[in-house]
Coordinates of C-alpha atoms and ligand atoms in Angstrom, one line a residue:
X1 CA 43.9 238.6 39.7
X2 CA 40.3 239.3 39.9
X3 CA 37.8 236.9 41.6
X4 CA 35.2 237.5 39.8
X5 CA 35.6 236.7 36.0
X6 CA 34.0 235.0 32.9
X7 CA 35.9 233.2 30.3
X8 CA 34.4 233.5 26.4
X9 CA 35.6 230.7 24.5
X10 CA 36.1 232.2 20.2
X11 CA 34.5 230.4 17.8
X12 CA 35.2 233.2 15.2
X13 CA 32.2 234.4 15.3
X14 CA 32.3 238.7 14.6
X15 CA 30.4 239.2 17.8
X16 CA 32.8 237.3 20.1
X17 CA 34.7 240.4 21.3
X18 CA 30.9 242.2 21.9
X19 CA 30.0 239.0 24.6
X20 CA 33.5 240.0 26.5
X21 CA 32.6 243.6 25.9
X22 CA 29.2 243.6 27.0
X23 CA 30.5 241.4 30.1
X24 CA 32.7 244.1 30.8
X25 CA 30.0 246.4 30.7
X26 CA 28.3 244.8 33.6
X27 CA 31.3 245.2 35.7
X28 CA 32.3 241.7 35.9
X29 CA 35.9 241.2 33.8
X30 CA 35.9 239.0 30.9
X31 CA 38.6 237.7 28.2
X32 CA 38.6 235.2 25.5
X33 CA 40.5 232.7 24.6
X34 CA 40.9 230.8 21.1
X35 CA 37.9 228.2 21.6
X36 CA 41.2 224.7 21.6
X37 CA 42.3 226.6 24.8
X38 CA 44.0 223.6 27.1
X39 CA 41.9 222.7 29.7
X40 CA 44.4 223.6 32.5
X41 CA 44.6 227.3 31.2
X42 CA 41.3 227.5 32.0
X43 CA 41.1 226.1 34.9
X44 CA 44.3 228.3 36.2
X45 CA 42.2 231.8 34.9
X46 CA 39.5 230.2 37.6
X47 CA 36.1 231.9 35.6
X48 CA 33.0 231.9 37.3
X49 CA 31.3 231.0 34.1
X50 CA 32.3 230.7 30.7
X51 CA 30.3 231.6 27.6
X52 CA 30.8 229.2 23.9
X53 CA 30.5 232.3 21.4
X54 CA 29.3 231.9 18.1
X55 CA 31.3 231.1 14.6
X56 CA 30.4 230.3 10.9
X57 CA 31.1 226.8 11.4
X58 CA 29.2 223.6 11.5
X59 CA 29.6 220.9 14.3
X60 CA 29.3 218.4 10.8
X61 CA 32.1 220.1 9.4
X62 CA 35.1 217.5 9.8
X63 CA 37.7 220.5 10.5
X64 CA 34.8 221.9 13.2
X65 CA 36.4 224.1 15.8
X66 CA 35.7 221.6 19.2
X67 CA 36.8 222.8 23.2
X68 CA 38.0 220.8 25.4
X69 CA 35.8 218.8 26.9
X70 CA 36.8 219.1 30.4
X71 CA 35.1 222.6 30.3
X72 CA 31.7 220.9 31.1
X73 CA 33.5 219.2 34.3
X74 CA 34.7 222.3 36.0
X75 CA 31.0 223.1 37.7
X76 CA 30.9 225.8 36.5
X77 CA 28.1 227.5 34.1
X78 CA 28.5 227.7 30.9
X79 CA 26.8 229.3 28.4
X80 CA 26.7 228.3 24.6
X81 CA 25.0 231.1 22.0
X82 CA 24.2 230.2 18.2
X83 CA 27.3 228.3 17.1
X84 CA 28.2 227.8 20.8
X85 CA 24.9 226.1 21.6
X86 CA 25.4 223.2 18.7
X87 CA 28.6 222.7 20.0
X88 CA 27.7 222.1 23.6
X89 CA 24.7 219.9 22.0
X90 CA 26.8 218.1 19.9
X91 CA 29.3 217.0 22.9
X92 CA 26.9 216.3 25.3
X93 CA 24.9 214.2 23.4
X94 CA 22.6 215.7 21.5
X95 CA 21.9 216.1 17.8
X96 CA 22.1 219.0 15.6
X97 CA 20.5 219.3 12.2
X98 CA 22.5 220.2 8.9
X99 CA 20.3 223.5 7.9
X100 CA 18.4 223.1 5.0
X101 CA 18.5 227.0 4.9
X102 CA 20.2 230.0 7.3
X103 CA 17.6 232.0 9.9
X104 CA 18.6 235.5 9.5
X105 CA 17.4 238.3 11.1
X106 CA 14.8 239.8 13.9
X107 CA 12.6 236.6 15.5
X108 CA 9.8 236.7 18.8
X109 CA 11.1 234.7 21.3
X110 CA 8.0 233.0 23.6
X111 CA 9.7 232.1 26.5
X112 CA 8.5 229.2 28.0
X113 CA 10.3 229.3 31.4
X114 CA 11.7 232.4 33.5
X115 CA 13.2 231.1 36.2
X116 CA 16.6 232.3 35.9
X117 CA 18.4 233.3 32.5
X118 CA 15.0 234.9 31.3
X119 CA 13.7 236.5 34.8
X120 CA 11.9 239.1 33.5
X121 CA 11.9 239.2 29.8
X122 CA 8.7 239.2 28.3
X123 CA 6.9 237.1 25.2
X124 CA 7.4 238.5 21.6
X125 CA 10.8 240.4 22.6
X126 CA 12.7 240.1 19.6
X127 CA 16.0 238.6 19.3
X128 CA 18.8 238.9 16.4
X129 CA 19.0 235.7 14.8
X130 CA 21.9 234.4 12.6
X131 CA 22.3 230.6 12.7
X132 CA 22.4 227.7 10.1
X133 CA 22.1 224.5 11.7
X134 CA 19.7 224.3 14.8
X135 CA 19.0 221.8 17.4
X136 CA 17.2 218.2 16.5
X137 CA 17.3 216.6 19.7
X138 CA 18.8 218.6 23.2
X139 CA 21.1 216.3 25.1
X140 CA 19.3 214.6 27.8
X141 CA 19.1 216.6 30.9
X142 CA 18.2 219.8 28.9
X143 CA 14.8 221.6 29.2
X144 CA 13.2 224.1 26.1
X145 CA 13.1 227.1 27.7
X146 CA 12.3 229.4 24.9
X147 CA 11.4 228.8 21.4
X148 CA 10.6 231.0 18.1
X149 CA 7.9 230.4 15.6
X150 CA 10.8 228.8 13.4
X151 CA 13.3 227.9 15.8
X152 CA 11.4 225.2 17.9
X153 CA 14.4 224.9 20.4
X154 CA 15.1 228.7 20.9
X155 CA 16.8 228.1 24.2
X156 CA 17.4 225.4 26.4
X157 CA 19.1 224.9 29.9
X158 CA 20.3 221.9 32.2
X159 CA 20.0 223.6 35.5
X160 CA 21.3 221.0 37.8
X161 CA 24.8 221.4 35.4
X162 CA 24.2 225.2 35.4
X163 CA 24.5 224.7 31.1
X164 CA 22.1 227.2 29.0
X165 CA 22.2 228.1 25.4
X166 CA 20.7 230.1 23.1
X167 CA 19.9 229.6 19.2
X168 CA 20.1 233.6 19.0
X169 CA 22.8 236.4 20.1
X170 CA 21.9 238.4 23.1
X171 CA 25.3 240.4 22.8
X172 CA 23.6 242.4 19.9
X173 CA 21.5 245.4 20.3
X174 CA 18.8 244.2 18.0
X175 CA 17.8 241.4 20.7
X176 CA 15.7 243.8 22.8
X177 CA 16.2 242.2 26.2
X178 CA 20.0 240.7 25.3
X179 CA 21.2 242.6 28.1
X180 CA 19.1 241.7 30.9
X181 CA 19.7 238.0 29.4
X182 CA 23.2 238.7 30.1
X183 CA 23.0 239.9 33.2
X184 CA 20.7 237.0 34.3
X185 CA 23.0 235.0 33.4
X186 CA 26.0 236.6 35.1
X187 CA 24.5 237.6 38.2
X188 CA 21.4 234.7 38.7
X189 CA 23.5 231.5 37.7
X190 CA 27.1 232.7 37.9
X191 CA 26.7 234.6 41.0
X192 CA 29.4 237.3 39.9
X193 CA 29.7 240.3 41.8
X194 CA 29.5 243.5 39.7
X195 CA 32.9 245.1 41.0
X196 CA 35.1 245.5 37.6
X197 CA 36.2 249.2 37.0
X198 CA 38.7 250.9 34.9
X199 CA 40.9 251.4 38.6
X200 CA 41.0 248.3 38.9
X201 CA 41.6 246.9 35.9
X202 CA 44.9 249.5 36.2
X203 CA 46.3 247.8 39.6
X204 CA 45.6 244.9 38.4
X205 CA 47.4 245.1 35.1
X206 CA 50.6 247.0 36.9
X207 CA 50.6 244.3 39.1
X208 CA 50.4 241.9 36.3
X209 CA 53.2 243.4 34.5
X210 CA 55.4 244.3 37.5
X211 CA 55.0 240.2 38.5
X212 CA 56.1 239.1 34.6
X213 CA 59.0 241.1 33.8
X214 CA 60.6 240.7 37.3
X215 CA 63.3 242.9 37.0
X216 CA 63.7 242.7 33.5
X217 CA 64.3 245.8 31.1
X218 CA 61.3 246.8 28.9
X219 CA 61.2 248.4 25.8
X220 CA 57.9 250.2 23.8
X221 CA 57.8 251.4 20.2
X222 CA 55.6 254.4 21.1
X223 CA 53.5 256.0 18.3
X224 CA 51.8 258.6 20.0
X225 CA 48.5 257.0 19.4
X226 CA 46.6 256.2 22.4
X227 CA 47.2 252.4 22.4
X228 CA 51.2 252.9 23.0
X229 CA 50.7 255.8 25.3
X230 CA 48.6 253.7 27.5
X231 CA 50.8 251.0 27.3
X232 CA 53.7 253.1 28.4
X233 CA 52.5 254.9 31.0
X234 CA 50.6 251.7 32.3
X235 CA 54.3 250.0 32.0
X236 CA 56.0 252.5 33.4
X237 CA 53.7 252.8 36.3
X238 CA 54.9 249.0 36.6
X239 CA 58.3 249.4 36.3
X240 CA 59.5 252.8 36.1
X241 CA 62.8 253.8 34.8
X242 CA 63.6 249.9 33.5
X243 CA 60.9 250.8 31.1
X244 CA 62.5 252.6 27.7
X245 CA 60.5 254.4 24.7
X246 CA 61.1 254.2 21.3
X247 CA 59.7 256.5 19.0
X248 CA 60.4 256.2 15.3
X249 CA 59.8 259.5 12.9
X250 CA 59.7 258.1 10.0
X251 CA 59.1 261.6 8.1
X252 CA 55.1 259.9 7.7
X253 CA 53.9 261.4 10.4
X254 CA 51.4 264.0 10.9
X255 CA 52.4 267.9 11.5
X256 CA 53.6 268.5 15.1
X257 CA 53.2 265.0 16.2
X258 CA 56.9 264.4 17.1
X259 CA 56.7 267.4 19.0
X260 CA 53.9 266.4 21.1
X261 CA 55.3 263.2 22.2
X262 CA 58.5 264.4 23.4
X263 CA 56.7 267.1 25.8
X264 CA 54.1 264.6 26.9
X265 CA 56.4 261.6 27.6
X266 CA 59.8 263.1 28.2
X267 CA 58.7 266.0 30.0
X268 CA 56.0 265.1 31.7
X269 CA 55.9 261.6 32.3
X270 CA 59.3 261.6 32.4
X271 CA 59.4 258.8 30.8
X272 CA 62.8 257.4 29.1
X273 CA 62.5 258.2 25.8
X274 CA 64.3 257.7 22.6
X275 CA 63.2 259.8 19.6
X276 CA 65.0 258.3 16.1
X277 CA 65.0 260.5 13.0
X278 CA 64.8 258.1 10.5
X279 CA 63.1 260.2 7.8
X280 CA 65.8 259.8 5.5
X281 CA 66.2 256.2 5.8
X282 CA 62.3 255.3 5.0
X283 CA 62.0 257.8 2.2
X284 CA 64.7 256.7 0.3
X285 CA 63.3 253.4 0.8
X286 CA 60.5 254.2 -0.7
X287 CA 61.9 256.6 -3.6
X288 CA 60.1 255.6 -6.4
X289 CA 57.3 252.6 -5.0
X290 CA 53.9 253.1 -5.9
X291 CA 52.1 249.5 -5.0
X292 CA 49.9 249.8 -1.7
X293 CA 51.5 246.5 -0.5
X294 CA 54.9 247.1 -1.4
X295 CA 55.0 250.1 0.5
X296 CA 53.3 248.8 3.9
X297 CA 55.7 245.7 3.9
X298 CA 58.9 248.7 3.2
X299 CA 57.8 250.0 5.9
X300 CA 57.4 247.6 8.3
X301 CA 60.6 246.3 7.5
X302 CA 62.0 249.3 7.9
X303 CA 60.5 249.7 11.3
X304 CA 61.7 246.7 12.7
X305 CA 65.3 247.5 11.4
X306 CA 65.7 250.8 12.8
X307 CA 63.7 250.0 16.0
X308 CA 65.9 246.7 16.1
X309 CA 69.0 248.9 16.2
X310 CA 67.7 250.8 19.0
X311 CA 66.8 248.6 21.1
X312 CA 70.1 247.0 21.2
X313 CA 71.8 249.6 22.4
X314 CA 69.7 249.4 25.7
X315 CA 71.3 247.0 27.7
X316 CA 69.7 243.7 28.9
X317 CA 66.0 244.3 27.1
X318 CA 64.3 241.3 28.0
X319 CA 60.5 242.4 27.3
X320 CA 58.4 244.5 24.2
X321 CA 55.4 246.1 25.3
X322 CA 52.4 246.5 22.2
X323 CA 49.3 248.1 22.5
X324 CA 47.7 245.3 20.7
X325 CA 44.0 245.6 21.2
X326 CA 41.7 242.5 19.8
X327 CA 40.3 244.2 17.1
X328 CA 44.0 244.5 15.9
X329 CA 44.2 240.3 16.5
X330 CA 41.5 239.2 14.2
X331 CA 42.2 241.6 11.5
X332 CA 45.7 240.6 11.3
X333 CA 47.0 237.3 12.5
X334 CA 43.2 235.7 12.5
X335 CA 43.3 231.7 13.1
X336 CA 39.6 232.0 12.4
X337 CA 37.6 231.3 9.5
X338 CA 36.1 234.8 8.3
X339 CA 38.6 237.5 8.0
X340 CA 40.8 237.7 5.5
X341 CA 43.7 239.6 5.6
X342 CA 43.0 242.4 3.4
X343 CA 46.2 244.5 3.8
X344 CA 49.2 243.6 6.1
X345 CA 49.2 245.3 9.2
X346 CA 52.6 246.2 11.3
X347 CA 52.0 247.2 14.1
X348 CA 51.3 243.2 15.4
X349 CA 54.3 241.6 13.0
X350 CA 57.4 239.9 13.6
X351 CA 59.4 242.3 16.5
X352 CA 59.5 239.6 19.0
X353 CA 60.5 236.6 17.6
X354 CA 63.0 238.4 15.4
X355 CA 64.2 240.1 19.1
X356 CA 63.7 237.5 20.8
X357 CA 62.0 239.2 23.1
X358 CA 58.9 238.3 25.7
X359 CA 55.7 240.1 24.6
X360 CA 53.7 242.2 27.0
X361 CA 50.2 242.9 25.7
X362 CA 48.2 244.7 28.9
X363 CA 45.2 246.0 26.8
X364 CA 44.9 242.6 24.4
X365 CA 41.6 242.3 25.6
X366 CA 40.4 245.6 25.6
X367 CA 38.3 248.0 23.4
X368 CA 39.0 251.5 21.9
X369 CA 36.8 253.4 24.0
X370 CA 38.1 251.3 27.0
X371 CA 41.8 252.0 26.1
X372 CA 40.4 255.9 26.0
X373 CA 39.4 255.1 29.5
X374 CA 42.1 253.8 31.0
X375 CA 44.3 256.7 29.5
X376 CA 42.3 259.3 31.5
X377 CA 42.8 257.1 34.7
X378 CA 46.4 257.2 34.3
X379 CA 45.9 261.1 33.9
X380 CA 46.8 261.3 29.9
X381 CA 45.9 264.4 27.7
X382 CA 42.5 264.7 26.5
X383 CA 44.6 265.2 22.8
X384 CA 46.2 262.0 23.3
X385 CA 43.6 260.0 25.0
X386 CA 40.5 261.3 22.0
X387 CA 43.3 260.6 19.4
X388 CA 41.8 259.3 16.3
X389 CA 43.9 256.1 14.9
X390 CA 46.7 256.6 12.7
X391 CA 47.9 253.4 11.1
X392 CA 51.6 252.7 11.0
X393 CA 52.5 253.3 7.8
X394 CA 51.3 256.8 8.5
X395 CA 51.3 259.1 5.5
X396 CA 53.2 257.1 3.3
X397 CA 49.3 255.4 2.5
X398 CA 47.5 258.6 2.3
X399 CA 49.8 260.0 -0.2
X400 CA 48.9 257.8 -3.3
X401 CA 51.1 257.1 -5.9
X402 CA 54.8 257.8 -5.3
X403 CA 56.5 259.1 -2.2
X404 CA 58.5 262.2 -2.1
X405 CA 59.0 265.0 0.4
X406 CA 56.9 267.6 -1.8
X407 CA 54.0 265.6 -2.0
X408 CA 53.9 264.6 2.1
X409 CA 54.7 267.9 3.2
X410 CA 51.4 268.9 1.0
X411 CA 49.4 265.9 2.7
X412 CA 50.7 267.4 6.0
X413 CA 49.3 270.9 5.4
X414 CA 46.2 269.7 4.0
X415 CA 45.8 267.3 6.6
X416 CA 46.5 269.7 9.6
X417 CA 43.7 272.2 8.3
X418 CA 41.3 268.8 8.3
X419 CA 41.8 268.0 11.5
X420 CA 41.7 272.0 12.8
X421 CA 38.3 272.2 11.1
X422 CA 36.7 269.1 12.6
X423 CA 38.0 270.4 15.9
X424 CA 36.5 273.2 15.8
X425 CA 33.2 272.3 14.5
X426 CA 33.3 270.1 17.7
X427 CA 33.1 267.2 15.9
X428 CA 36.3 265.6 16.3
X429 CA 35.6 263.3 19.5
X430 CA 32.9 261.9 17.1
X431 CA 34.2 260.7 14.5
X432 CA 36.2 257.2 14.1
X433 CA 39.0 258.9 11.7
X434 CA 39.2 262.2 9.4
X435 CA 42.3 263.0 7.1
X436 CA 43.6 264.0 3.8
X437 CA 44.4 261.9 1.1
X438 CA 46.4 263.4 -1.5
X439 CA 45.3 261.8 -5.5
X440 CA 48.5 262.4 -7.4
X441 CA 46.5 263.5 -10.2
X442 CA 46.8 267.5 -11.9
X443 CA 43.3 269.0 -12.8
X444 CA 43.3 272.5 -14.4
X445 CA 42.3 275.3 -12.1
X446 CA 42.0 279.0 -12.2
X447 CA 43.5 281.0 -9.3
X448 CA 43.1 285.0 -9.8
X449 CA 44.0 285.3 -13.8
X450 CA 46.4 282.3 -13.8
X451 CA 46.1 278.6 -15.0
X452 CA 46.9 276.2 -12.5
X453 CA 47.7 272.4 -13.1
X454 CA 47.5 270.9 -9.5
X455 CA 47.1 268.1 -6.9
X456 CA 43.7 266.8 -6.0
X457 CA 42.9 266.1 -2.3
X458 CA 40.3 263.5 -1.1
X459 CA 38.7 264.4 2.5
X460 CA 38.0 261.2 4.2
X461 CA 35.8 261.3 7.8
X462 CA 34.6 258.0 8.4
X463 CA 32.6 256.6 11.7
X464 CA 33.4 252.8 12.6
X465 CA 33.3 251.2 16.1
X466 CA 36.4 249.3 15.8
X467 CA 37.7 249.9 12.1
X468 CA 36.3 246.6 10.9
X469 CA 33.3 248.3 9.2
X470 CA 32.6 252.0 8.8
X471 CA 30.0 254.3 7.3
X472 CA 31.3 257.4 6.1
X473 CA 30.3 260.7 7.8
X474 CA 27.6 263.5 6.8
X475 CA 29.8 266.4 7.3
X476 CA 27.9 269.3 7.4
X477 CA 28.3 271.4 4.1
X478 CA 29.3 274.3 5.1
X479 CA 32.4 273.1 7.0
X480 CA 33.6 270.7 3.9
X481 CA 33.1 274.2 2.5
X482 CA 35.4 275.5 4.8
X483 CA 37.9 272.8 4.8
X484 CA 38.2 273.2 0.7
X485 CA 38.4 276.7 0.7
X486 CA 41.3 276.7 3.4
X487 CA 43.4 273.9 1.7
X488 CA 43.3 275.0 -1.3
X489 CA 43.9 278.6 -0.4
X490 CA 46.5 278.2 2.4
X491 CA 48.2 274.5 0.7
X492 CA 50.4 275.4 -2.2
X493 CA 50.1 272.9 -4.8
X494 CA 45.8 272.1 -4.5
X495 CA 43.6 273.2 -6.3
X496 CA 40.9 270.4 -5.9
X497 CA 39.0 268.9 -2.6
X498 CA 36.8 266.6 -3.2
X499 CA 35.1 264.4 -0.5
X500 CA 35.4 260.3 -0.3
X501 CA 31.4 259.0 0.0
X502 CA 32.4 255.3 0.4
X503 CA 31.8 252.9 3.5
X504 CA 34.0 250.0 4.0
X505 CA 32.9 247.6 3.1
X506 CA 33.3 247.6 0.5
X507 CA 35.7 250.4 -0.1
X508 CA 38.4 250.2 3.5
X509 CA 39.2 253.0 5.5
X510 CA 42.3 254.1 4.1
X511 CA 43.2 254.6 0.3
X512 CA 46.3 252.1 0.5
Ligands
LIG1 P1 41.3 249.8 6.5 O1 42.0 250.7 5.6 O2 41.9 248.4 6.4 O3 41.7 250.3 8.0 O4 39.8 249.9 6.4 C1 41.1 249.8 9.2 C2 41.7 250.5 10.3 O5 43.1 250.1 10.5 C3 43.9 251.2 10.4 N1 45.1 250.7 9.7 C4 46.3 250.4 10.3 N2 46.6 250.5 11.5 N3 48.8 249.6 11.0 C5 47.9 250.2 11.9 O6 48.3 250.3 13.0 C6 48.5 249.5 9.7 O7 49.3 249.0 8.9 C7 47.1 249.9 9.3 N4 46.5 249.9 8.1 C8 45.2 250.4 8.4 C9 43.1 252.3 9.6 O8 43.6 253.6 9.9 C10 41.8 252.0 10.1 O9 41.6 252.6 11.4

C-alpha cells in the first residue's frame, strides 16, 4: 500500500471525484469514501490528510450527512471545502448560518494570511463559489485567513490542529489558483511526497488483488471496452491462468467487435477466454419490446442468466472482477442526494450477490482517461485502450422501437461507416462517443428513378468528461456530408441522416 495518500470524505457533492482527481494529479494517490466511513477504516487506509468535500446539504438539516468524529483526533490535516467546511464548523464548535440566499458563481478572494495553504496566491484571484449556508462564528482556535466581499469568512485554518477550510471549491478550474491551493495544502501541511504514477498504481493493484483472492478462481464478464480489458489483463497479471473471461455476444454488439476480442485476449494475452453466442437467446427475448426500460432490464437479466450459467461451469469461482469506475457508482447505485437514477444501468447490478461471489473492483476509484492510462502500461491496443464507451445494452438502445435482426444489422452498417469516418478525419480520440441511431420511422426518398420508403438514421457525436454531462460536437460539414452520403448509399434500407443537436442535459447520451 502506498505511504503517501489522502483520504476525501463524499458529501455528494458533483465535484467530489475532481478533489481525488486533481489529488491524483499531483502524484499523491487519493480515494473516497462515503463521508459515515467507520472511523477504524480510516484509520487502517493511514491518509496523510483527508479532505471533507462538498454536498447539497445543510448541517441544519436533521438527516445532515455527519463523519465520524474521531477524524479530527487522528492528527492529521484535514481539509473541509464548501459543505465540508460547515461541517467541520459545526462539530467543532462553531456556528453556521441557515442562508438567506445561495452565493453562486466567480468571487475575489483577499487573502489575509499566506503562510501555508495560500503561499503564493495573490489578492483578487477568483474562486468558483457554490455554497448556501456560510460560517457565523469559526470554532475557537480558527483564524480568517481569506475572505470575499460577501463571504466574510472565506477561509479559515487552526494551524496547531493542521484544520483548514474553504467557503469555495479549489478543485474547479474556474478558481484561478485552486491548484496551487491544493498543492499547498498537500505538500506544505500534509507533507506528501509527489511519487504516485500509473506504474505504480499497477504493482500496487496486482499486489492488491494477488493478496485478496489468495488462490481463489476469478471470473470477468469482458466487454471489450476498455474498463474490462484493463481489469482483465490487470487480473490476470495478478493471477494468471486462475483468472477466466467471459464474453457475452448478445447479437447487440458493434460490427467486428467479437472478432477483435478473441485475437486480442485469447491470442495475445492468452488469456482464458470464454466467448458465448447468445444472440438468439436475447433477441427472442426481446422480439416484439419497444419500452426503453423494459428492454435494459431484459437485458440485464438476460446477462446475468447466461453469464450465470457460465460461470458455473468453471470450477471453484470464488471472485468477479468489474471495471466499475466512480463515475459508474454515483450514476447508478448513488446513496447521495443529487442523482437520480435516470435509466438502470447493468453493468454495476446484482451478479455478486445473486453469485455469491466476492467483488474485485481495481479501477473503482479511477477516471476514464486514467483507465486509458493504465491500459497502455499494461501494453493494450491503442483500439482498445482510445475505445469510446459502449453501454451494455449495446445496440438493442440505439435501435429505437422494436428489435429484429434487419433493423440491427442496418444500425451495424450505418454505425461502422460512423465510426470509419470520424477515424479518419482524426477525430475519433476526441470525441466522448459517436454512433448511429436508427429512428424506425419510413420517409419517402428518391434513389435514381425509383420511390423509396425507408429508415431514418440519427448521427450522434457527443463530447462529455465522464458521461454525466455532455455537449454535442460541431462536426465539421463536410464529413457529416460524407457520413450521409456513405450510409445511405452503401446501407440498404436509409435513405435519411440526420444529425442529433442535443446536449444532455437535458436530452442524455443515448436515445434509450
Ligand atoms: P446517458 O444515455 O444516460 O448515458 O446519457 C451516459 C453514459 O452511460 C452510457 N450508458 C451505459 N453504460 N450500461 C453501461 O455500461 C448501460 O446500461 C448504459 N446506459 C448508458 C452511455 O453510453 C453514456 O456514455
Amino acid at each position: 500500500m502506498y505511504e503517501e495518500k489522502i483520504l476525501v470524505l463524499d458529501f455528494g457533492s458533483q465535484y467530489t471525484q475532481l478533489i481525488a482527481r486533481r489529488v491524483r494529479e499531483q502524484r499523491v494517490y487519493s480515494e473516497i469514501f462515503p463521508f459515515n466511513a467507520p472511523i477504524n477504516k480510516i484509520r487502517e487506509f493511514r491518509p496523510k490528510g483527508i479532505i471533507l468535500s462538498g454536498g447539497p446539504s445543510s448541517v441544519h438539516d436533521p438527516e445532515a450527512p455527519i463523519p465520524d468524529k474521531g477524524i479530527f483526533d487522528l492528527g492529521i490535516p484535514v481539509l473541509g471545502i464548501c459543505y465540508g467546511m460547515q461541517v467541520m464548523t459545526f462539530m467543532l464548535g462553531g456556528a453556521v448560518q441557515r442562508a438567506v440566499r445561495r452565493e453562486y458563481g466567480r468571487a475575489e478572494i483577499i487573502v489575509d494570511d499566506t503562510e501555508d495553504i495560500f503561499k503564493g496566491i495573490n489578492n483578487g484571484s477568483v474562486v468558483w463559489m457554490s455554497h448556501a449556508d456560510r460560517i457565523e462564528r469559526r470554532p475557537e482556535g480558527f483564524n480568517l485567513i481569506a475572505h470575499t466581499v460577501n463571504s466574510p469568512c472565506a477561509a479559515m485554518a487552526d494551524r496547531s490542529r493542521h484544520f483548514y477550510a474553504l467557503q469555495f471549491h479549489p478543485e474547479v478550474v474556474h478558481t484561478e489558483r485552486g491548484t496551487e491551493i491544493l498543492k499547498n495544502f498537500l505538500f506544505n501541511v500534509c507533507r506528501c511526497k509527489p511519487v504516485w504514477e500509473m506504474s505504480s498504481f499497477i504493482e500496487w493493484a496486482v499486489r492488491d488483488i494477488k493478496d485478496k483472492t489468495g488462490k481463489g478462481n476469478v471470473i470477468c464478464a469482458l466487454s471489450g471496452g476498455v474498463d474490462s480489458s484493463v481489469v482483465a489483463v490487470l487480473v490476470h497479471k495478478a493471477v494468471g491462468d486462475r483468472l477466466t473471461c467471459i464474453f457475452v455476444d448478445n447479437g447487440l454488439l458493434r460490427k467486428g467487435e467479437r472478432e477483435k476480442v478473441i485475437e486480442t485476449f485469447e491470442k495475445n494475452f492468452r488469456i482464458n477466454l470464454i466467448v458465448v453466442d447468445a444472440e438468439e437467446r436475447f433477441l427472442s427475448k426481446l422480439k416484439g419490446i419497444t419500452n426503453p426500460e423494459e428492454k435494459r432490464k431484459i437485458i440485464g437479466n438476460e446477462f446475468i442468466a447466461v453469464f450465470e450459467e457460465e460461470a458455473y461451469r468453471i470450477s471453484d469461482v470464488e471472485y468477479l472482477a468489474q471495471g466499475t469506475l466512480y463515475p459508474d457508482v454515483i450514476e447508478s447505485v448513488s446513496f447521495k442526494g443529487p442523482s437520480a437514477t435516470i435509466k438502470s444501468h447493468h453493468n454495476v447490478g446484482g451478479l455478486p450477490e445473486i453469485m455469491k461471489l466476492k467483488l474485485i473492483e481495481p479501477l473503482r476509484e479511477l477516471f476514464k482517461d486514467e483507465v486509458r492510462e493504465a491500459g497502455k502500461e499494461l501494453g493494450l491496443p491503442d483500439e482498445i485502450c482510445w475505445r469510446q464507451p459502449f453501454p451494455g445494452p449495446g445496440l438493442a438502445i440505439r435501435c429505437l422501437g422494436e428489435i429484429t435482426e434487419r433493423r440491427l444489422n442496418i444500425l451495424r452498417e450505418a454505425d461502422a461507416i460512423v465510426l470509419e469516418e470520424i477515424k479518419a478525419a482524426g477525430l475519433y480520440r476526441n470525441i466522448w462517443q459517436s454512433f448511429a441511431v436508427l429512428i424506425p420511422l419510413k420517409t419517402v426518398g428518391v434513389m435514381g428513378d425509383e420511390r423509396t420508403y425507408d429508415y431514418t438514421m440519427a448521427i450522434r457525436a457527443v463530447n462529455s468528461v465522464d458521461g454525466m454531462t455532455a455537449d454535442w460536437v460541431k462536426l465539421p460539414h463536410d464529413l457529416l456530408g460524407r457520413i450521409s452520403n456513405r450510409i445511405i448509399n452503401e446501407v440498404d434500407g436509409v435513405n435519411r441522416v440526420v444529425y442529433d443537436i442535443s446536449s444532455k442535459p437535458p436530452s442524455t447520451i443515448e436515445w434509450e
